[in-house]
mmCIF file of C-alpha atoms in Angstrom:
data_model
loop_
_atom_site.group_PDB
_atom_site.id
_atom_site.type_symbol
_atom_site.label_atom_id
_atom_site.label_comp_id
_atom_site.label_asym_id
_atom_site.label_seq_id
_atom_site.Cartn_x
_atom_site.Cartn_y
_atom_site.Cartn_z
ATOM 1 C CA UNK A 1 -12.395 52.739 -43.789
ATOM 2 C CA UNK A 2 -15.189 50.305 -45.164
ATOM 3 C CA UNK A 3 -15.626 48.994 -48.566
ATOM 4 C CA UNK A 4 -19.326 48.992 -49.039
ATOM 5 C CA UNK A 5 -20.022 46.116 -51.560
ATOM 6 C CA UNK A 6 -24.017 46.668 -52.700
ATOM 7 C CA UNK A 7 -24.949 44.429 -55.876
ATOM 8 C CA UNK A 8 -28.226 46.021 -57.393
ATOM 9 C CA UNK A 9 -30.812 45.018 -59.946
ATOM 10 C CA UNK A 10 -32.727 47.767 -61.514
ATOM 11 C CA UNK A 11 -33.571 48.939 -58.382
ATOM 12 C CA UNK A 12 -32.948 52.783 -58.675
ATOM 13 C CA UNK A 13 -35.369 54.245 -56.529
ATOM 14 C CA UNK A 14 -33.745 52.161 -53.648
ATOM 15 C CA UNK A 15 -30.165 52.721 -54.669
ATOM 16 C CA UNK A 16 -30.577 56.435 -54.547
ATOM 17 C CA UNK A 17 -31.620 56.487 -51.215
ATOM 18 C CA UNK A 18 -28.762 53.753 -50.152
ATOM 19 C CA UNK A 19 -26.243 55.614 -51.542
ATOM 20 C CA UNK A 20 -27.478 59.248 -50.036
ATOM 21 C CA UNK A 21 -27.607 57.412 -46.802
ATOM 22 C CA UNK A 22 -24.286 56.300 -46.817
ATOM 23 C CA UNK A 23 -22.878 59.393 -47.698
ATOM 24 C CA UNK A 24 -25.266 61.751 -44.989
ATOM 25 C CA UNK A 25 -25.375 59.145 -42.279
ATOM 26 C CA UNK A 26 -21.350 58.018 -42.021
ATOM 27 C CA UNK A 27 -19.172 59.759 -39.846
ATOM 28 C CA UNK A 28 -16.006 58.088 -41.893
ATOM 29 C CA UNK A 29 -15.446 58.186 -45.415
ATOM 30 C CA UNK A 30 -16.048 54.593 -47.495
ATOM 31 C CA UNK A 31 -15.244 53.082 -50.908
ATOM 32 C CA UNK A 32 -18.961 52.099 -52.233
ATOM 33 C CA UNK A 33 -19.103 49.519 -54.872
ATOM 34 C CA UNK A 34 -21.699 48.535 -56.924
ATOM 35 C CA UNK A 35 -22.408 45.437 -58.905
ATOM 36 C CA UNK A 36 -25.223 46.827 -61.608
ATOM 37 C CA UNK A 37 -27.590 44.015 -62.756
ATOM 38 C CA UNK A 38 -28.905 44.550 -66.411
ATOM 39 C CA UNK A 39 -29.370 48.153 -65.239
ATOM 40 C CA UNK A 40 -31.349 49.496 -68.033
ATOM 41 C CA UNK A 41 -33.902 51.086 -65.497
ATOM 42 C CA UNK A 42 -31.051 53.728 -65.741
ATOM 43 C CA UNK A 43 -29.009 52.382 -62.955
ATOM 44 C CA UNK A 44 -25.518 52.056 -65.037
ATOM 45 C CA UNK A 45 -26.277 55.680 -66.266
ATOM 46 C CA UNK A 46 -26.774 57.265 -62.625
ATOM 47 C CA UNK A 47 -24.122 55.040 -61.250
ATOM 48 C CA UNK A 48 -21.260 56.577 -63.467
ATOM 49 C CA UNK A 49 -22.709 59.889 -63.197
ATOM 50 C CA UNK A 50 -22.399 59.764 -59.281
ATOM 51 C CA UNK A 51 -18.455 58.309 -60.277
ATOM 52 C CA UNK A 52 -19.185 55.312 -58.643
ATOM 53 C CA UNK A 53 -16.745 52.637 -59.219
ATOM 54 C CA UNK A 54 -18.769 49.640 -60.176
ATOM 55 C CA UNK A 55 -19.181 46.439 -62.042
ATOM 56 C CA UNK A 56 -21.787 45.393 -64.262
ATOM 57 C CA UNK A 57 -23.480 42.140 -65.718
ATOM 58 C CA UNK A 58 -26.368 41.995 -68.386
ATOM 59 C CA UNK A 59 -28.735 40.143 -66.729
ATOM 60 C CA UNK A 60 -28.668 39.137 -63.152
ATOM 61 C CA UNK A 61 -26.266 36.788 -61.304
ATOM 62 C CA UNK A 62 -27.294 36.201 -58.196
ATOM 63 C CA UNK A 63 -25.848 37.675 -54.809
ATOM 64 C CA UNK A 64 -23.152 35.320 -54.881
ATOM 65 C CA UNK A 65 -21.462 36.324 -58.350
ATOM 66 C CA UNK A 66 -21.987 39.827 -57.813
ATOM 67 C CA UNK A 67 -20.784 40.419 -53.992
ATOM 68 C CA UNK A 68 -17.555 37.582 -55.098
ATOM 69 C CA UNK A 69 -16.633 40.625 -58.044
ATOM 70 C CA UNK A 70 -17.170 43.296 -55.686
ATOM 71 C CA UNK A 71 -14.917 42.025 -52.828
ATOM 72 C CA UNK A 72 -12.013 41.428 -55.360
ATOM 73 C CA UNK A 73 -12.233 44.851 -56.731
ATOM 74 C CA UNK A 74 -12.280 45.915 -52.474
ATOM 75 C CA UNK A 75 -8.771 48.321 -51.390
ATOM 76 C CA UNK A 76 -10.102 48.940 -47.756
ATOM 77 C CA UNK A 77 -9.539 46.172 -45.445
ATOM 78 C CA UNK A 78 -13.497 45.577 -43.896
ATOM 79 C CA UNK A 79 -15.816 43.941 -46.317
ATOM 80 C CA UNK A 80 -19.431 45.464 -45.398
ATOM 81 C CA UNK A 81 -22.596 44.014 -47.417
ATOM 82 C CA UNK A 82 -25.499 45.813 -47.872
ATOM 83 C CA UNK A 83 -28.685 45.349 -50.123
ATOM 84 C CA UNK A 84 -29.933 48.501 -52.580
ATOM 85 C CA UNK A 85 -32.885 48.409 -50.052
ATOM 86 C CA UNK A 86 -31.741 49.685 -47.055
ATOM 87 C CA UNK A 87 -30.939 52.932 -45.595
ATOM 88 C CA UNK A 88 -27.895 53.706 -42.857
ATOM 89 C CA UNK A 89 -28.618 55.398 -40.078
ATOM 90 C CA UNK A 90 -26.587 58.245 -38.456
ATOM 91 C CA UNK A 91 -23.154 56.581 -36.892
ATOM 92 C CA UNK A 92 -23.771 53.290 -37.995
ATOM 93 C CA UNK A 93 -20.148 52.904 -39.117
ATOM 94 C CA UNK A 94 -19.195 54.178 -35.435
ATOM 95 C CA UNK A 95 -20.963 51.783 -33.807
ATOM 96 C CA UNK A 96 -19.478 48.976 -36.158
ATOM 97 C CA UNK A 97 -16.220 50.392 -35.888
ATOM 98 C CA UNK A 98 -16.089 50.595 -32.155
ATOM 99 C CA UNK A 99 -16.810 47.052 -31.875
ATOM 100 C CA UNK A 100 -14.112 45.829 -34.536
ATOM 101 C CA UNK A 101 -11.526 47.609 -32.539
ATOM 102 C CA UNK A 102 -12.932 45.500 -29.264
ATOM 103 C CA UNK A 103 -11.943 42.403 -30.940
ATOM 104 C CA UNK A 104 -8.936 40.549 -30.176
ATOM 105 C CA UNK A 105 -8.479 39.799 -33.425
ATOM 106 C CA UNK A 106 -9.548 39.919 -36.993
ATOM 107 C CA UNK A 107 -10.880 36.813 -37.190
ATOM 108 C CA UNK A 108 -15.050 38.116 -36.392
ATOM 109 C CA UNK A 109 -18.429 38.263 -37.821
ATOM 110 C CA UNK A 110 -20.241 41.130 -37.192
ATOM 111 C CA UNK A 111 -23.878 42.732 -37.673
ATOM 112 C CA UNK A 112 -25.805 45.801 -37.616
ATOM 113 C CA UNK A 113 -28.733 45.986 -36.016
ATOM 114 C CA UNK A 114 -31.428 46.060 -39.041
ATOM 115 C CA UNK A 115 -34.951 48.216 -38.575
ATOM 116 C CA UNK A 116 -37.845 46.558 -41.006
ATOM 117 C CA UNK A 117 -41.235 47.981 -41.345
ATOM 118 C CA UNK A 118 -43.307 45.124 -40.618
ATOM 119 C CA UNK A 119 -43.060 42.005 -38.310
ATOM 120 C CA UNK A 120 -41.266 38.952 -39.869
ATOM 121 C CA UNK A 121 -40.069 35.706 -38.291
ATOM 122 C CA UNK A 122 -36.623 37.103 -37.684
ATOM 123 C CA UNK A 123 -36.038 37.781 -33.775
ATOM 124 C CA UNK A 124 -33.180 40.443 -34.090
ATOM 125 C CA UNK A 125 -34.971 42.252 -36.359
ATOM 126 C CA UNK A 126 -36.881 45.702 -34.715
ATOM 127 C CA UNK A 127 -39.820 46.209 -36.223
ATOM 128 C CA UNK A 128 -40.786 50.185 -37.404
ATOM 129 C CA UNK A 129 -42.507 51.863 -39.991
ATOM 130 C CA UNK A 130 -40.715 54.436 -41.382
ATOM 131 C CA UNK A 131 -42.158 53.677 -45.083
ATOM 132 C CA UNK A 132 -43.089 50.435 -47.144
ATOM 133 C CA UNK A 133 -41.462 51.552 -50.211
ATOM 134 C CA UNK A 134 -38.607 54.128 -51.401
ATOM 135 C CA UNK A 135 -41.724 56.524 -52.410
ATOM 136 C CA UNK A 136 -43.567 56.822 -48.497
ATOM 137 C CA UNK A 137 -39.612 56.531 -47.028
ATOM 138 C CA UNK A 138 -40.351 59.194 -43.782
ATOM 139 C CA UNK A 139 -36.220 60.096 -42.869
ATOM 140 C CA UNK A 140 -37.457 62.467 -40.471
ATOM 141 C CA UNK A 141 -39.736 59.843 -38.938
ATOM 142 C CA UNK A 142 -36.504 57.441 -39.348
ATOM 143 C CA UNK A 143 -34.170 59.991 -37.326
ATOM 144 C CA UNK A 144 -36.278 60.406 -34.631
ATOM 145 C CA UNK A 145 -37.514 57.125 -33.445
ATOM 146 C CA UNK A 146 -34.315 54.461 -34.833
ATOM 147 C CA UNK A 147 -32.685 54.536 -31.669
ATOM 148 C CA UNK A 148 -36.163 54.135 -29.270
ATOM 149 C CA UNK A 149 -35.547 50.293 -28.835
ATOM 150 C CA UNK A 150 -33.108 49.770 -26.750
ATOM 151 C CA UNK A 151 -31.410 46.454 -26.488
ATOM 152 C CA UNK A 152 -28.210 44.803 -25.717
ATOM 153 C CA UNK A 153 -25.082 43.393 -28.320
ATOM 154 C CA UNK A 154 -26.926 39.935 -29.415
ATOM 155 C CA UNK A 155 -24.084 37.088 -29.444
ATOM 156 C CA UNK A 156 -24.212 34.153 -31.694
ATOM 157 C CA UNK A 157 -26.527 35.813 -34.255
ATOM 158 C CA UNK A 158 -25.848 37.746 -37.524
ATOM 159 C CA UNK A 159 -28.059 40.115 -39.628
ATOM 160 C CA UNK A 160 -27.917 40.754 -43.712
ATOM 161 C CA UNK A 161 -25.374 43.768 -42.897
ATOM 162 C CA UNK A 162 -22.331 41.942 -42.134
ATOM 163 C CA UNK A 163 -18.922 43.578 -41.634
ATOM 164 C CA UNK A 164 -15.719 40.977 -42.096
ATOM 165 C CA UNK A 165 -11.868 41.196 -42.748
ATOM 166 C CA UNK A 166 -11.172 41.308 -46.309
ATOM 167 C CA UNK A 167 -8.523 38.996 -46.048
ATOM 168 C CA UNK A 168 -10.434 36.020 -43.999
ATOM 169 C CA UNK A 169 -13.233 36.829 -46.544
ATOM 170 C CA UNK A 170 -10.847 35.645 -49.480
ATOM 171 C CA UNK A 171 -9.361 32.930 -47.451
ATOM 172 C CA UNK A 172 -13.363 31.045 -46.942
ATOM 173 C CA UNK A 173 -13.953 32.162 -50.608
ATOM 174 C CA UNK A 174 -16.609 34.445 -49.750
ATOM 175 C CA UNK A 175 -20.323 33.667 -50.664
ATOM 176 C CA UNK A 176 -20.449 30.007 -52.363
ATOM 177 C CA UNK A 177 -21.712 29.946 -55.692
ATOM 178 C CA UNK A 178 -23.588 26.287 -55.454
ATOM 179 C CA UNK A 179 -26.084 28.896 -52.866
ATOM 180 C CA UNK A 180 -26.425 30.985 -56.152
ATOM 181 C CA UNK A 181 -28.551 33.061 -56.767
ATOM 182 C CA UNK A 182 -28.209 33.868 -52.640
ATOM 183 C CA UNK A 183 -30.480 32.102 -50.211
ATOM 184 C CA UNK A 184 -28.702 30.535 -47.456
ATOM 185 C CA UNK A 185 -25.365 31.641 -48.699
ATOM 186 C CA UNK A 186 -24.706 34.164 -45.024
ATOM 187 C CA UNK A 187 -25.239 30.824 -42.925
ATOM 188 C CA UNK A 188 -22.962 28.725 -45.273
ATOM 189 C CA UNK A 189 -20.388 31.681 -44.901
ATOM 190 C CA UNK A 190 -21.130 31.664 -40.894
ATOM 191 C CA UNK A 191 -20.145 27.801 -40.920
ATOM 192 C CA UNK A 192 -17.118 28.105 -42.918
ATOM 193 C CA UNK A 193 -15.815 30.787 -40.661
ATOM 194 C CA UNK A 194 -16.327 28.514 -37.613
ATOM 195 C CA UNK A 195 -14.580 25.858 -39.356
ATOM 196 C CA UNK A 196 -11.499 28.217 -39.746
ATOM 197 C CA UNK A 197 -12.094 29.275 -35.962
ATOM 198 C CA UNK A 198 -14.301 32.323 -35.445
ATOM 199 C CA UNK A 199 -16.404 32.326 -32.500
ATOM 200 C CA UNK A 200 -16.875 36.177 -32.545
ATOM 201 C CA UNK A 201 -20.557 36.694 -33.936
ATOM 202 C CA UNK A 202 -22.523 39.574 -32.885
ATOM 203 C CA UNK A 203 -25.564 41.840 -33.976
ATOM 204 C CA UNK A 204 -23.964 45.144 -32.999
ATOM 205 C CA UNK A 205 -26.997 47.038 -31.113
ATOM 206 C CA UNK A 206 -26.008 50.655 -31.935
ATOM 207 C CA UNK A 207 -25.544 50.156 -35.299
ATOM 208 C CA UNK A 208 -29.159 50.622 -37.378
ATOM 209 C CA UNK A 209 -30.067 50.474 -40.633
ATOM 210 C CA UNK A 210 -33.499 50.297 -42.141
ATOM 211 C CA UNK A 211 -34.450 47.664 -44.631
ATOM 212 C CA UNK A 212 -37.661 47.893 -46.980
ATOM 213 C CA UNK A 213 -37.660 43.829 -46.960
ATOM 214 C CA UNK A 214 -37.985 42.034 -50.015
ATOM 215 C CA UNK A 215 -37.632 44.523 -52.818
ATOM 216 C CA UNK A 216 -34.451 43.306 -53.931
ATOM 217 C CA UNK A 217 -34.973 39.599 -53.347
ATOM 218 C CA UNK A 218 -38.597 39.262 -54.166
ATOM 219 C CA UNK A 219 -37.997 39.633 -57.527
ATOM 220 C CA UNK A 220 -35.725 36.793 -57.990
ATOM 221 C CA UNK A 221 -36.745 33.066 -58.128
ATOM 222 C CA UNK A 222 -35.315 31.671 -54.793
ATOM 223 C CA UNK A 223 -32.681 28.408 -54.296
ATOM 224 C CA UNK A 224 -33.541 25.705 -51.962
ATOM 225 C CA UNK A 225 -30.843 27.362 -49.759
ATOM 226 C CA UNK A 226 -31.428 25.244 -46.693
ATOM 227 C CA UNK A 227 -31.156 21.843 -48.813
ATOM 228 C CA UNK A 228 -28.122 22.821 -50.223
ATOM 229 C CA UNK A 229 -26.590 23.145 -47.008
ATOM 230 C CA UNK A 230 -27.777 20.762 -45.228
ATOM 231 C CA UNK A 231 -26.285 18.474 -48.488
ATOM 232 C CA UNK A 232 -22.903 19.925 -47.870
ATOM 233 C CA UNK A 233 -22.660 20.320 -44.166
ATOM 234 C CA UNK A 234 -24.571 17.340 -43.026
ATOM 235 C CA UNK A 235 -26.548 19.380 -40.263
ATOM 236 C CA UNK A 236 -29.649 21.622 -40.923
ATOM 237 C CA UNK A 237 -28.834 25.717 -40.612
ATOM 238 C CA UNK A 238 -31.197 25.475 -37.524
ATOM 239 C CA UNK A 239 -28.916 22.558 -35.963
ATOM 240 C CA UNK A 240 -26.095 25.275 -36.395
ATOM 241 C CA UNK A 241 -27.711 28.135 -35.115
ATOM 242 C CA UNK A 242 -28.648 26.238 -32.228
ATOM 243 C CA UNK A 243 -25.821 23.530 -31.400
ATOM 244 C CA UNK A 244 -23.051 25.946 -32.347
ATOM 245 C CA UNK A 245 -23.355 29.796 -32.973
ATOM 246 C CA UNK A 246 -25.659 29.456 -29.597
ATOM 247 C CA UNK A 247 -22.483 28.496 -27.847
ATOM 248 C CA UNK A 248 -21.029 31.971 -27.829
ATOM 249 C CA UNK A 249 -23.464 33.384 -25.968
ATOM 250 C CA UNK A 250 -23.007 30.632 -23.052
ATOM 251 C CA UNK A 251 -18.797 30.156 -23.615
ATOM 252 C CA UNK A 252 -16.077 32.417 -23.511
ATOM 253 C CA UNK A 253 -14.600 31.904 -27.502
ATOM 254 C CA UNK A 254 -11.302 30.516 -26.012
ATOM 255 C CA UNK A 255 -13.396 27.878 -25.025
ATOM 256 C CA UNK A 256 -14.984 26.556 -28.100
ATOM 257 C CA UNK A 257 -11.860 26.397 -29.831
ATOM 258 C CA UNK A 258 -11.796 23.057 -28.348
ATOM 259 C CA UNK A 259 -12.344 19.565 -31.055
ATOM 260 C CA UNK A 260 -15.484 18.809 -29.632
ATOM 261 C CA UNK A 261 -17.044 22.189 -31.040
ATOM 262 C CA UNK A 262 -15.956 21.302 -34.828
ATOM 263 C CA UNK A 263 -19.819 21.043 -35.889
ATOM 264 C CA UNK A 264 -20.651 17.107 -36.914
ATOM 265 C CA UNK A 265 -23.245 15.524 -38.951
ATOM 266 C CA UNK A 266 -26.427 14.808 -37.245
ATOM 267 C CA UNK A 267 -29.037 11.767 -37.816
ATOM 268 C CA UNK A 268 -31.928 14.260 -38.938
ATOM 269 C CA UNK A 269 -28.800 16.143 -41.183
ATOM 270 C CA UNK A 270 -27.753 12.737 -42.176
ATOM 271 C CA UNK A 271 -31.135 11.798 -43.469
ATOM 272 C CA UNK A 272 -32.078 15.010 -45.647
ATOM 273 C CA UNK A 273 -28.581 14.413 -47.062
ATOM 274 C CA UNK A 274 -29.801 11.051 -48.315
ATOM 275 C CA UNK A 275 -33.489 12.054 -49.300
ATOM 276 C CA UNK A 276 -32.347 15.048 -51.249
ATOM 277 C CA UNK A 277 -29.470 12.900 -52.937
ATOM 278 C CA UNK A 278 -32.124 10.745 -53.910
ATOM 279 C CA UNK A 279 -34.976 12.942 -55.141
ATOM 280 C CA UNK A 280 -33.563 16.480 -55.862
ATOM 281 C CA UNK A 281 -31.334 17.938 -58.043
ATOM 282 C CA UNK A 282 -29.278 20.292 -55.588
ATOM 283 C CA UNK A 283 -27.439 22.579 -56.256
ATOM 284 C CA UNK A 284 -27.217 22.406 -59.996
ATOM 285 C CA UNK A 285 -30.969 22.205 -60.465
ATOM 286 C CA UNK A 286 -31.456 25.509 -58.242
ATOM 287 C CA UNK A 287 -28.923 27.433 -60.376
ATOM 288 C CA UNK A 288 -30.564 26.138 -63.707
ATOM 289 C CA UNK A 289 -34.272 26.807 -62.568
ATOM 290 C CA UNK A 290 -32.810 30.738 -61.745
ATOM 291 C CA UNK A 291 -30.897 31.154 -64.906
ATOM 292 C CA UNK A 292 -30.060 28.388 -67.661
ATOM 293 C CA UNK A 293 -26.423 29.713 -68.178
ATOM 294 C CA UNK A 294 -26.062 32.172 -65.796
ATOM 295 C CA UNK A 295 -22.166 32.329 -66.600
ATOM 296 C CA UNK A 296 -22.603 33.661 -69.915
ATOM 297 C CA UNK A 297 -24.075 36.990 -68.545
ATOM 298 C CA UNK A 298 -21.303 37.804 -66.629
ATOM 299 C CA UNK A 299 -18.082 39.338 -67.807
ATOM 300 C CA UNK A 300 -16.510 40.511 -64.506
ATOM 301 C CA UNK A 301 -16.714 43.875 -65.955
ATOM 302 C CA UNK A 302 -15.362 46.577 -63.863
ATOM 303 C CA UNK A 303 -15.406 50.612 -64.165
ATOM 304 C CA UNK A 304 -12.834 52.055 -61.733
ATOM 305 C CA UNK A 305 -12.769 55.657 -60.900
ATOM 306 C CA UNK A 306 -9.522 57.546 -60.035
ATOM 307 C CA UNK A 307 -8.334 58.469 -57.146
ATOM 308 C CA UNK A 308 -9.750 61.945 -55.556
ATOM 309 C CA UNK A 309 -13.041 61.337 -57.926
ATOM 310 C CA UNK A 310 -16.654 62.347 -57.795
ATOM 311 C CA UNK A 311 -16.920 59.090 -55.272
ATOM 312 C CA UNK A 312 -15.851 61.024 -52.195
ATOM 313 C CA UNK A 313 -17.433 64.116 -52.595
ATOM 314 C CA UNK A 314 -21.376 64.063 -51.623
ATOM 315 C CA UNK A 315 -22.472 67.123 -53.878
ATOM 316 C CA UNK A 316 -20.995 65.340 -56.858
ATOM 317 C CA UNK A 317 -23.196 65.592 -59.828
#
């Protein structure tokens, strides 16, 4: 049905309870891939042990790299992204799937709905405590109370569980490296499939999963994400959030198909272009400041396992 692409970096703890999640909490069976950073926390060890097709780097690449290598090594044909910190909840693939086959095409960008135990400045986010960390992690407190908020499909919006076609995925060139090691790579994907013509973006409402927040991407030293694309694009993420994906929740999508809503440079985009041309060093001095040669750690290594494996069966050693 899905391939599940989830890069990790010695984050076992977390991974564990992914992975268990996926398995207990789909109603459909999924290829789960896993891109292994360093792993010597014992991730690489419990990874093959659980037959887990994977790949693996020695140090850390960056989401970009690693979710790039996973979506080549992909045989289903929906690309889902998840981080090691989160947890599905019980028919989240439903949900997702119900709403891919309410498309009129392929051609979409879709969301889950994503629980987080404390208030951030995300709006779409629902904010419950089912457990800080992978240690006070309360499933039966999770079970009970992740459907209680009640809200409607959000338009224009998208989450950090996104569900694509594999094949539009490869024809954008997924996540762009120059947002390496990850920050502001979803919203430079989100503008480069409006440039090819979606205007399907939704947060799908019945489809939950819990995120811890920040134990995967805490530990890494961040890009200037939004100066990077606001170099590129000549328009600020929030001047495409707002000029653009905002559309779709005031136009039918044959509508916006039109010229006029091919985004445009703006002044203020115009402007940061210029100052940051001037004074920064973007992108290459964001990918040098996370890793001096971050190339030489990766050697698209891949472990495949055979068909009828240890992958698809949940009591697997």
């Amino acid at each position: 049905m899905f391939s599940i692409l989830i890069p990790t970096w010695n984050n076992i703890d977390y991974l564990k309870l992914c992975i268990e999640s996926i398995r207990r909490h789909s109603t459909y069976e999924h290829e789960i891939l896993i891109h292994v950073n360093d792993g010597s926390d014992g991730t690489q060890q419990w990874v093959q042990e659980q037959g887990l097709t994977y790949s693996h780097s020695a140090r850390n690449t960056g989401i970009c790299i690693a979710v790039n290598q996973l979506a080549s090594m992909a045989s289903n044909k929906w690309l889902v992204y998840l981080n090691d910190d989160m947890i599905c909840c019980p028919d989240w693939d439903v949900a997702l799937l119900s709403a891919i086959n309410a498309q009129p095409s392929d051609l979409f960008y879709l969301s889950a709905t994503v629980i987080e135990p404390k208030r951030t400045v995300n709006p779409i986010t629902i904010v419950r405590d089912f457990g800080r960390n992978a240690a006070t992690f309360d499933e039966s407190r999770m079970l009970d109370g992740y459907l209680q908020d009640y809200r409607q499909d959000i338009l224009g919006l998208a989450s950090p569980v996104s569900v694509v076609s594999k094949r539009w995925w490869h024809m954008v060139g997924g996540y762009s490296l120059e947002f390496s090691p990850g920050m502001g790579s979803e919203d430079d994907l989100m503008m480069k499939f409006w440039v090819l013509g979606c205007r399907h973006y939704a947060v799908i409402s019945a489809s939950r999963v819990y995120h811890f927040a920040c134990k995967s991407t805490g530990k890494v030293r961040r890009n200037h994400g939004a100066r990077t694309f606001v170099s590129k694009w000549g328009l600020t993420q929030g001047e495409f959030k707002r000029r653009y994906l905002a559309r779709c929740r005031e136009k039918s999508p044959g509508d916006l198909l039109a010229p006029e809503n091919l985004p445009r440079p703006t002044l203020t985009g115009r402007l940061k272009r210029a100052v940051y041309g001037l004074s920064g060093d973007f992108p290459l001095g964001d990918i040098r400041a996370w890793d001096a040669a971050p190339g030489l750690h990766f050697s698209g290594e891949q472990h495949v396992v055979p068909a009828n494996s240890a992958q698809s069966d949940p009591d697997a050693p």
